[in-house]
PDB file of C-alpha atoms in Angstrom:
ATOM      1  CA  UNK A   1       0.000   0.000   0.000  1.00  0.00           C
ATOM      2  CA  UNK A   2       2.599   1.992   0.807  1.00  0.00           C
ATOM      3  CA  UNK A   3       4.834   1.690  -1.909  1.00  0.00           C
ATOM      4  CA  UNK A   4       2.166   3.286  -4.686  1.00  0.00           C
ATOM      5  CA  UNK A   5       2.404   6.884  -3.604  1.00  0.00           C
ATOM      6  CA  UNK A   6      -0.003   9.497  -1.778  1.00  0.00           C
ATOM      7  CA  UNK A   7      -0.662  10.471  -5.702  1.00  0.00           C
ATOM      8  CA  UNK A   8      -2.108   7.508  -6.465  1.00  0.00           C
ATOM      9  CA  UNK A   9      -4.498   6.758  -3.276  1.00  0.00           C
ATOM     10  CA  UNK A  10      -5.276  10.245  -4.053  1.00  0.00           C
ATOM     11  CA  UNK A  11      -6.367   9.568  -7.369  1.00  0.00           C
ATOM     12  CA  UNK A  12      -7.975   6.196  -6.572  1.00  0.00           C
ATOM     13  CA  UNK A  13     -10.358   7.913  -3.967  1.00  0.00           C
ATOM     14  CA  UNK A  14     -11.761  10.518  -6.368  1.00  0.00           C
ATOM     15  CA  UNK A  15     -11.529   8.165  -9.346  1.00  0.00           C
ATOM     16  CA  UNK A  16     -12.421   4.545  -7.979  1.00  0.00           C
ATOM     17  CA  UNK A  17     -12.114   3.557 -11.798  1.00  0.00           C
ATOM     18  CA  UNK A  18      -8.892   2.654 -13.374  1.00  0.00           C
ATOM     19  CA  UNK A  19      -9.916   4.264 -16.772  1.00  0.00           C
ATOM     20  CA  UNK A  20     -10.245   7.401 -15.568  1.00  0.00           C
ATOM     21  CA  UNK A  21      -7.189   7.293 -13.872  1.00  0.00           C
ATOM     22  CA  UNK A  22      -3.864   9.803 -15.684  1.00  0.00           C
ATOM     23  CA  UNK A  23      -1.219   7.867 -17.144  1.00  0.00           C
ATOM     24  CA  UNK A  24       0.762   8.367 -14.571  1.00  0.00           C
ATOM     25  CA  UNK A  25      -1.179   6.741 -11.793  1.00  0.00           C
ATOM     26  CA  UNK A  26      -2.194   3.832 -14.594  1.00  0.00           C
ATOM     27  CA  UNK A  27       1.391   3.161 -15.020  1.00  0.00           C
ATOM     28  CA  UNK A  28       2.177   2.839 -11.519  1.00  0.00           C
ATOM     29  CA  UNK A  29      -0.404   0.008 -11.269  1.00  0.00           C
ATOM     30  CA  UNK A  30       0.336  -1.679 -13.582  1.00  0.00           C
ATOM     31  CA  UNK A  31       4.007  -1.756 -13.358  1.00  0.00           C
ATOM     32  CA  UNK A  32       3.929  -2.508  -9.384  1.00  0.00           C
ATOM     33  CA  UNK A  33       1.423  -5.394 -10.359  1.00  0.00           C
ATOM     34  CA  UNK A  34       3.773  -7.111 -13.043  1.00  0.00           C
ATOM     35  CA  UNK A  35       6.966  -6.734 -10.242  1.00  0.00           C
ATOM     36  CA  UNK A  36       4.802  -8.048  -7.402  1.00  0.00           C
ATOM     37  CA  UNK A  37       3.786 -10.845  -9.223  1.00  0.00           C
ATOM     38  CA  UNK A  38       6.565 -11.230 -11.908  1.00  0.00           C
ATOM     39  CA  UNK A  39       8.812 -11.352  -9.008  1.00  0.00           C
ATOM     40  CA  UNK A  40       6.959 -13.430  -7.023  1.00  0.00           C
ATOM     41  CA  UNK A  41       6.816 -15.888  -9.796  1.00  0.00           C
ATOM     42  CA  UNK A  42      10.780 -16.146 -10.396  1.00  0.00           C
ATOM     43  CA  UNK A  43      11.481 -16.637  -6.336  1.00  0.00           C
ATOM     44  CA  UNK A  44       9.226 -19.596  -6.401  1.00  0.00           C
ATOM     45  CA  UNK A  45      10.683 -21.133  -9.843  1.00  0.00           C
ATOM     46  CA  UNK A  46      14.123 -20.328  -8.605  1.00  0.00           C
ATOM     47  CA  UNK A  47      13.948 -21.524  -4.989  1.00  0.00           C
ATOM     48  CA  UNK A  48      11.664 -24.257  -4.774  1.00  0.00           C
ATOM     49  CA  UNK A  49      13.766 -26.958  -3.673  1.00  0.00           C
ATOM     50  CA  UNK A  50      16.298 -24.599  -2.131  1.00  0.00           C
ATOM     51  CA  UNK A  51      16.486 -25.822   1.613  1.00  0.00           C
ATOM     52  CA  UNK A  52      18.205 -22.755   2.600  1.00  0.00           C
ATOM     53  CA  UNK A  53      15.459 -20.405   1.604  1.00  0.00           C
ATOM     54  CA  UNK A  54      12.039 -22.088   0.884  1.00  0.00           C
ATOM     55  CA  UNK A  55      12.895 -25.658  -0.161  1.00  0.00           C
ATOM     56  CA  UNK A  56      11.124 -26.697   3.420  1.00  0.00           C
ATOM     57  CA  UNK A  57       8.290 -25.025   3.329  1.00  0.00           C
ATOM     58  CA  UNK A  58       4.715 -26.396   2.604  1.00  0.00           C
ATOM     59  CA  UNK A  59       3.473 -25.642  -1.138  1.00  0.00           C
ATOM     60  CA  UNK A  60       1.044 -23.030   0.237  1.00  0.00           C
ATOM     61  CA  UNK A  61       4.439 -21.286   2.070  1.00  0.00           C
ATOM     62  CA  UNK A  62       6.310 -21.210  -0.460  1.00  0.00           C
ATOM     63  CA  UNK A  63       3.980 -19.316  -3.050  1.00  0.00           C
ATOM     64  CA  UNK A  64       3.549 -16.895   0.436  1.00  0.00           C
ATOM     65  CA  UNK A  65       7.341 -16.494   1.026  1.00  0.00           C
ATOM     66  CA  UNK A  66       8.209 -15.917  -2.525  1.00  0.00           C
ATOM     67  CA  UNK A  67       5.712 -13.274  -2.903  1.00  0.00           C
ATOM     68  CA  UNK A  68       6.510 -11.756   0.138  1.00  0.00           C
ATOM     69  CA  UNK A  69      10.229 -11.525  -1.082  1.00  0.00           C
ATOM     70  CA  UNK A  70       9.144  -9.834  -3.987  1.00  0.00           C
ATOM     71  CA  UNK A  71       7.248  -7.259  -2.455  1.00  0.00           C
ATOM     72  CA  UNK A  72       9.659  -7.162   0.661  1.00  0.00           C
ATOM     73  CA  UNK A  73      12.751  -6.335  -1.485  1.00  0.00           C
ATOM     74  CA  UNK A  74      10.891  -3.139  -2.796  1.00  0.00           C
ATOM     75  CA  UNK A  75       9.128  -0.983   0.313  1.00  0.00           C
ATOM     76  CA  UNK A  76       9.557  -3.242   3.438  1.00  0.00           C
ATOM     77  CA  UNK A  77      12.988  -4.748   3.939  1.00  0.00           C
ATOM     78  CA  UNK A  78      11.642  -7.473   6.392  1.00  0.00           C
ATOM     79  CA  UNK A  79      13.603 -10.991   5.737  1.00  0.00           C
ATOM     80  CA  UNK A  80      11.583 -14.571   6.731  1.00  0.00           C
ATOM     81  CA  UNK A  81      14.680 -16.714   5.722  1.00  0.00           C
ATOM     82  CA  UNK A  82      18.199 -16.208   4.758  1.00  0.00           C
ATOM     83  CA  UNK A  83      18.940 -14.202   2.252  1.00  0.00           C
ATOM     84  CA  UNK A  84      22.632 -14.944   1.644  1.00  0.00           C
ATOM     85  CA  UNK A  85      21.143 -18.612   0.789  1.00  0.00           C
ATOM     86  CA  UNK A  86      19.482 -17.347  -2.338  1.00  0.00           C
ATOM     87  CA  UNK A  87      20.747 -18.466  -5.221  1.00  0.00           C
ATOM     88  CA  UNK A  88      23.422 -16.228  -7.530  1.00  0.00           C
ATOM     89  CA  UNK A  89      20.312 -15.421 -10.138  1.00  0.00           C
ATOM     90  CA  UNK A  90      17.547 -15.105  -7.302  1.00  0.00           C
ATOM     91  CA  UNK A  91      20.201 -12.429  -5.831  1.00  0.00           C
ATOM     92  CA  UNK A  92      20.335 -10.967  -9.424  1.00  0.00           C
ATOM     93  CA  UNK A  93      16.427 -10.243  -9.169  1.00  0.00           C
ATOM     94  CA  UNK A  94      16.621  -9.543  -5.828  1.00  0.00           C
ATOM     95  CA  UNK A  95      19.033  -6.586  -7.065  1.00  0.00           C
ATOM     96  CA  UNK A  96      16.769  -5.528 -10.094  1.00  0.00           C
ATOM     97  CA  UNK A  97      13.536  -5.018  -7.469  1.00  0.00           C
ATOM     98  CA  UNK A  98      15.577  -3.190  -4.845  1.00  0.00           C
ATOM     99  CA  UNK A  99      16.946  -0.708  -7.255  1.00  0.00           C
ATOM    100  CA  UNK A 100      13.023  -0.334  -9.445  1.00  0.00           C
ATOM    101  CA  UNK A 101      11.458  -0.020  -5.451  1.00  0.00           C
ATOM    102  CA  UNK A 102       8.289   1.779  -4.652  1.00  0.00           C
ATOM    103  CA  UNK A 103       7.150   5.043  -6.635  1.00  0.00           C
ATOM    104  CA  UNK A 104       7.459   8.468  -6.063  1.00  0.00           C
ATOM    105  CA  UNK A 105       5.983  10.547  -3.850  1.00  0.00           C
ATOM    106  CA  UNK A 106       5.904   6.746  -1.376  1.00  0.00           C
ATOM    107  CA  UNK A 107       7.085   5.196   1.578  1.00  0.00           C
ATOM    108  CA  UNK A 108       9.757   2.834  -0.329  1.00  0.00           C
ATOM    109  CA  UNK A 109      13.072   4.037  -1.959  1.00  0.00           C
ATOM    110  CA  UNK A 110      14.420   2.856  -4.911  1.00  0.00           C
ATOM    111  CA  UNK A 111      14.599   4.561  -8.930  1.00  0.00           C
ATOM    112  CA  UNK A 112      10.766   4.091  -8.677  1.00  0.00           C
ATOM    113  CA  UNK A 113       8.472   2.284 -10.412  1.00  0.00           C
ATOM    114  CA  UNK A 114       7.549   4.706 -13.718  1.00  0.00           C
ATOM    115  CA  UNK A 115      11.637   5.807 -14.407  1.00  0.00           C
ATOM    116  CA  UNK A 116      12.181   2.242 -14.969  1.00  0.00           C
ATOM    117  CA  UNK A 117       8.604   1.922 -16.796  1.00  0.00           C
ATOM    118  CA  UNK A 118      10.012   5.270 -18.619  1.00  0.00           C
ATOM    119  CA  UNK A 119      13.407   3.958 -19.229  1.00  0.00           C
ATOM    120  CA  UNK A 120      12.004   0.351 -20.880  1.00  0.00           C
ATOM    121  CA  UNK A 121       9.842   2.246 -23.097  1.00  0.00           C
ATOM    122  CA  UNK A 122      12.338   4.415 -24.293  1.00  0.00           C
ATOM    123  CA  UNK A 123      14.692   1.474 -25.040  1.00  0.00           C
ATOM    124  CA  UNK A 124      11.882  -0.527 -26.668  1.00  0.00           C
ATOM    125  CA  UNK A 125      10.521   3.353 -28.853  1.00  0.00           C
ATOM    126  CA  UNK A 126      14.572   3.103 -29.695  1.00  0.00           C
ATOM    127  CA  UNK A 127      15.001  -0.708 -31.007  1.00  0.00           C
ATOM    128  CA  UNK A 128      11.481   0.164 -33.171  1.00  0.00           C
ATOM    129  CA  UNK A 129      12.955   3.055 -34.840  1.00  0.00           C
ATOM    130  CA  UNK A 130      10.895   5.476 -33.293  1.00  0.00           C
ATOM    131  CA  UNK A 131      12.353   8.823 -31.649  1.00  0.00           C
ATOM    132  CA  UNK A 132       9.916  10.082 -29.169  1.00  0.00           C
ATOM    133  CA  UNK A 133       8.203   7.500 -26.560  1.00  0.00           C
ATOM    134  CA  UNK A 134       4.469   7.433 -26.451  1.00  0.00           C
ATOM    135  CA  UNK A 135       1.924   5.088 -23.897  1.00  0.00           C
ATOM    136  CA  UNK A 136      -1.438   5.236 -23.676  1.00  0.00           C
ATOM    137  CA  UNK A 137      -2.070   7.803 -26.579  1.00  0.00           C
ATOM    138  CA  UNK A 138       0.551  10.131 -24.298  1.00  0.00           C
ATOM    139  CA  UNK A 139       3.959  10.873 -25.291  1.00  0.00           C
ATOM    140  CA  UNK A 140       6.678  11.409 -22.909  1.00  0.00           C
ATOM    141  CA  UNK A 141       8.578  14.707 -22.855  1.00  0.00           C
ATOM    142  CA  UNK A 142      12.521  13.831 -23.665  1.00  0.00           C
ATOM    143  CA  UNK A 143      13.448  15.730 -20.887  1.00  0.00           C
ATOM    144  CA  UNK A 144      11.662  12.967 -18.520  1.00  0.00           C
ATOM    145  CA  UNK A 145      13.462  10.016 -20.330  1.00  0.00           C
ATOM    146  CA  UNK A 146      17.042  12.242 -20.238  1.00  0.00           C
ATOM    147  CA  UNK A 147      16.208  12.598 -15.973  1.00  0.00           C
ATOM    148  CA  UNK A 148      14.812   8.850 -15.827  1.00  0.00           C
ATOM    149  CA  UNK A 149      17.826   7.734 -17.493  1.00  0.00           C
ATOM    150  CA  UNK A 150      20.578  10.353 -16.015  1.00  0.00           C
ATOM    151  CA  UNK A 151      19.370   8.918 -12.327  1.00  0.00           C
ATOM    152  CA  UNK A 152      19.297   5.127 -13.157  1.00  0.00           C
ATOM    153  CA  UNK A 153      23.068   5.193 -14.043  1.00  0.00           C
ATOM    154  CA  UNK A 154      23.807   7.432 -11.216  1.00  0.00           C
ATOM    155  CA  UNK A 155      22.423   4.875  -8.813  1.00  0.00           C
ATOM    156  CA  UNK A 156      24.126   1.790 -10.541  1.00  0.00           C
ATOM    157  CA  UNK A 157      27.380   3.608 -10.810  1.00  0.00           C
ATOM    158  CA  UNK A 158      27.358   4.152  -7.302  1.00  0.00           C
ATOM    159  CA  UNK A 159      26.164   0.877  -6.486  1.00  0.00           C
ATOM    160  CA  UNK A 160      29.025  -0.946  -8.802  1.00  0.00           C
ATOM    161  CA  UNK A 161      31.903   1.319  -7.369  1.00  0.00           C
ATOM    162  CA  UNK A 162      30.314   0.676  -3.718  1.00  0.00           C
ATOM    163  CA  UNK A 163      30.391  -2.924  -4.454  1.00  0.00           C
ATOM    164  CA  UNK A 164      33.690  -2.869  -5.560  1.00  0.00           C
ATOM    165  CA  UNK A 165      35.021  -1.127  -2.673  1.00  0.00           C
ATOM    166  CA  UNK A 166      33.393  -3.478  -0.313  1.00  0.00           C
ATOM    167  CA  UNK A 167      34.879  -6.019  -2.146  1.00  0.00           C
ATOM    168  CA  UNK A 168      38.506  -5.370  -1.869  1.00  0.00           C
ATOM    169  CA  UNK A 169      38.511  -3.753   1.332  1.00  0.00           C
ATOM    170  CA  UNK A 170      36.928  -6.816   3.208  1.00  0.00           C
ATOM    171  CA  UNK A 171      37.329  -9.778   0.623  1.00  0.00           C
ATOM    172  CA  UNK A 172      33.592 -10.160   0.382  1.00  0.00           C
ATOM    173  CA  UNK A 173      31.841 -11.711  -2.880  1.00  0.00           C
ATOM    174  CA  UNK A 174      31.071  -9.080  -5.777  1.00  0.00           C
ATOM    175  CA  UNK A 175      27.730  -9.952  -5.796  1.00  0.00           C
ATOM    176  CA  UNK A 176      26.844 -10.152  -2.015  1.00  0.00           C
ATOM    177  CA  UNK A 177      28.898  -6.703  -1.274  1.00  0.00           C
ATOM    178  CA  UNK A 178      26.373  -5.935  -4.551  1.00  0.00           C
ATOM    179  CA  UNK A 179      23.269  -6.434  -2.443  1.00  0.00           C
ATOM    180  CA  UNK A 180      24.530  -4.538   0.562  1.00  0.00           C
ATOM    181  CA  UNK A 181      25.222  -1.345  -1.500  1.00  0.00           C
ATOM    182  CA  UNK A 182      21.777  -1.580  -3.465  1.00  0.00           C
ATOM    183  CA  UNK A 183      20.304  -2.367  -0.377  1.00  0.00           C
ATOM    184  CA  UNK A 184      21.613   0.854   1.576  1.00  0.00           C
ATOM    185  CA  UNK A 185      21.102   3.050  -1.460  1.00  0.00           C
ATOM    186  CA  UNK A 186      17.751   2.306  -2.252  1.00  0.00           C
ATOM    187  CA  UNK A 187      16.826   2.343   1.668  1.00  0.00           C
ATOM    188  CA  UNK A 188      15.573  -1.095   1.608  1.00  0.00           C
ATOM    189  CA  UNK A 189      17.593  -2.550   4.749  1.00  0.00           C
ATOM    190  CA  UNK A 190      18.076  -6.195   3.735  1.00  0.00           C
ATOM    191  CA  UNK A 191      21.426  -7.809   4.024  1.00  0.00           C
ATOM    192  CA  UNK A 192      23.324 -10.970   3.314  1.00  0.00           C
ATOM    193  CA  UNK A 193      24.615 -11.437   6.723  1.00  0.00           C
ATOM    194  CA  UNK A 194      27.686  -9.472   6.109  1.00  0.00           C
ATOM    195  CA  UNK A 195      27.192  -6.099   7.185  1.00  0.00           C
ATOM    196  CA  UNK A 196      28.809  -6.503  11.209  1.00  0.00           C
ATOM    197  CA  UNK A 197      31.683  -7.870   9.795  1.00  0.00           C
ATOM    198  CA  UNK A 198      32.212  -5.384   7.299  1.00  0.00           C
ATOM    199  CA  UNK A 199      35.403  -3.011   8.512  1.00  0.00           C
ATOM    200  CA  UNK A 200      34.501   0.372   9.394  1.00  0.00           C
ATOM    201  CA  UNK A 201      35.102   1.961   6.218  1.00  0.00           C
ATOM    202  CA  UNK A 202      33.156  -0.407   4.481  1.00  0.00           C
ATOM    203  CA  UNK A 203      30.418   0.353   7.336  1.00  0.00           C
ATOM    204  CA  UNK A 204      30.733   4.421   6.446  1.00  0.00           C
ATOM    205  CA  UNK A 205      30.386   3.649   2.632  1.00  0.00           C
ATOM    206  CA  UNK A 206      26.783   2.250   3.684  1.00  0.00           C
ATOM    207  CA  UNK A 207      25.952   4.904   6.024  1.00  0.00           C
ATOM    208  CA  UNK A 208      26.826   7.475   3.459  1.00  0.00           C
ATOM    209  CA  UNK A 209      24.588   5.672   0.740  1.00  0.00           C
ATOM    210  CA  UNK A 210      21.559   5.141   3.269  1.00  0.00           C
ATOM    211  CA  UNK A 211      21.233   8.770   3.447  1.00  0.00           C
ATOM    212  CA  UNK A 212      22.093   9.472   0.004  1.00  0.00           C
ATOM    213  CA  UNK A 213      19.203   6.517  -0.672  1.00  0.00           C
ATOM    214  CA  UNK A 214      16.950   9.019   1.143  1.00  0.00           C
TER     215      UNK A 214
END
């Protein structure tokens, strides 16, 4: 609930039909729906017979687990098994949905929801041939896809060179000192199990990037 914006309750309130909702609040739907559930979906393929995450859980807990992992990863930051027993891909997801998180003007960190949406449709307008990026009979302003764009890369820049410092300085995996970074930038507060042992450095890095996150 949180993670869909003030906007957007806003909007559903006065509205109560999704037609008549603007693009904007449309896209944010839909887009939080396919991550909830896409996500959802791939935790439960990937970790079904993973006893370290949800490989012991009844059929009914694991389709509840893995969708709580997807939706967890993005606003709440709550863990209900280990996460550094996910597998390298499922930490690969787990990476996308912490850096897409909730949308703006929300609760959750994270890009948000429509710069991704904005970003994918600009890549997909590009690969067609076309040079301006239209949904729902509405087409973007450049400027928007330029910002959307401009702030992704900032956030994975800093997330790589985080990563990489983590890396070296404590001889931590790439891809778990990966998840801590994400993690602290995007305010989502989920961890591999490393963080106390990180050295103090390490542990300003992620301080620094929690309130950058913010």
């Amino acid at each position: 609930i949180g993670s869909l914006g003030f906007t957007v309750w806003g909007e559903i309130r006065r509205t109560r039909r999704f037609s008549r909702l603007s693009v904007y609040a449309r896209l944010v739907l839909l887009i939080t729906a396919g991550l909830i559930f896409g996500g959802g979906t791939l935790f439960a393929l990937l970790e079904w017979n993973n006893p370290g995450t949800i490989g012991s859980f009844s059929t009914g807990g694991k389709l509840l687990a893995a969708l709580f992992q997807s939706v967890t990863l993005r606003t709440a930051g709550f863990a209900t098994f280990d996460q550094n027993a996910l597998s390298d891909v499922s930490k690969a997801v787990a990476d996308f949905l912490m850096l897409v998180g909730g949308s703006s003007g929300s609760t959750a960190g994270g890009v948000k929801t429509v710069t991704v949406g904005v970003i994918l449709l600009a890549a997909w307008s590009t690969a067609r041939g076309r040079t301006s990026v239209q949904i729902m009979k509405r087409r973007i302003p450049q400027q928007a896809v330029a910002n959307a764009s401009a702030l992704f890369i900032l956030v994975l820049l800093l997330s790589g060179l985080g990563a990489a410092f983590l890396s070296i300085a404590d001889h931590v995996s790439l891809e778990n000192a990966l998840y801590e970074t994400i993690s602290a930038l995007c305010t989502v507060g989920l961890t591999t199990g490393i963080t106390s042992s990180l050295c103090a450095a390490s542990q300003i890095v992620l301080i620094i990037f929690m309130f950058f996150g913010r």
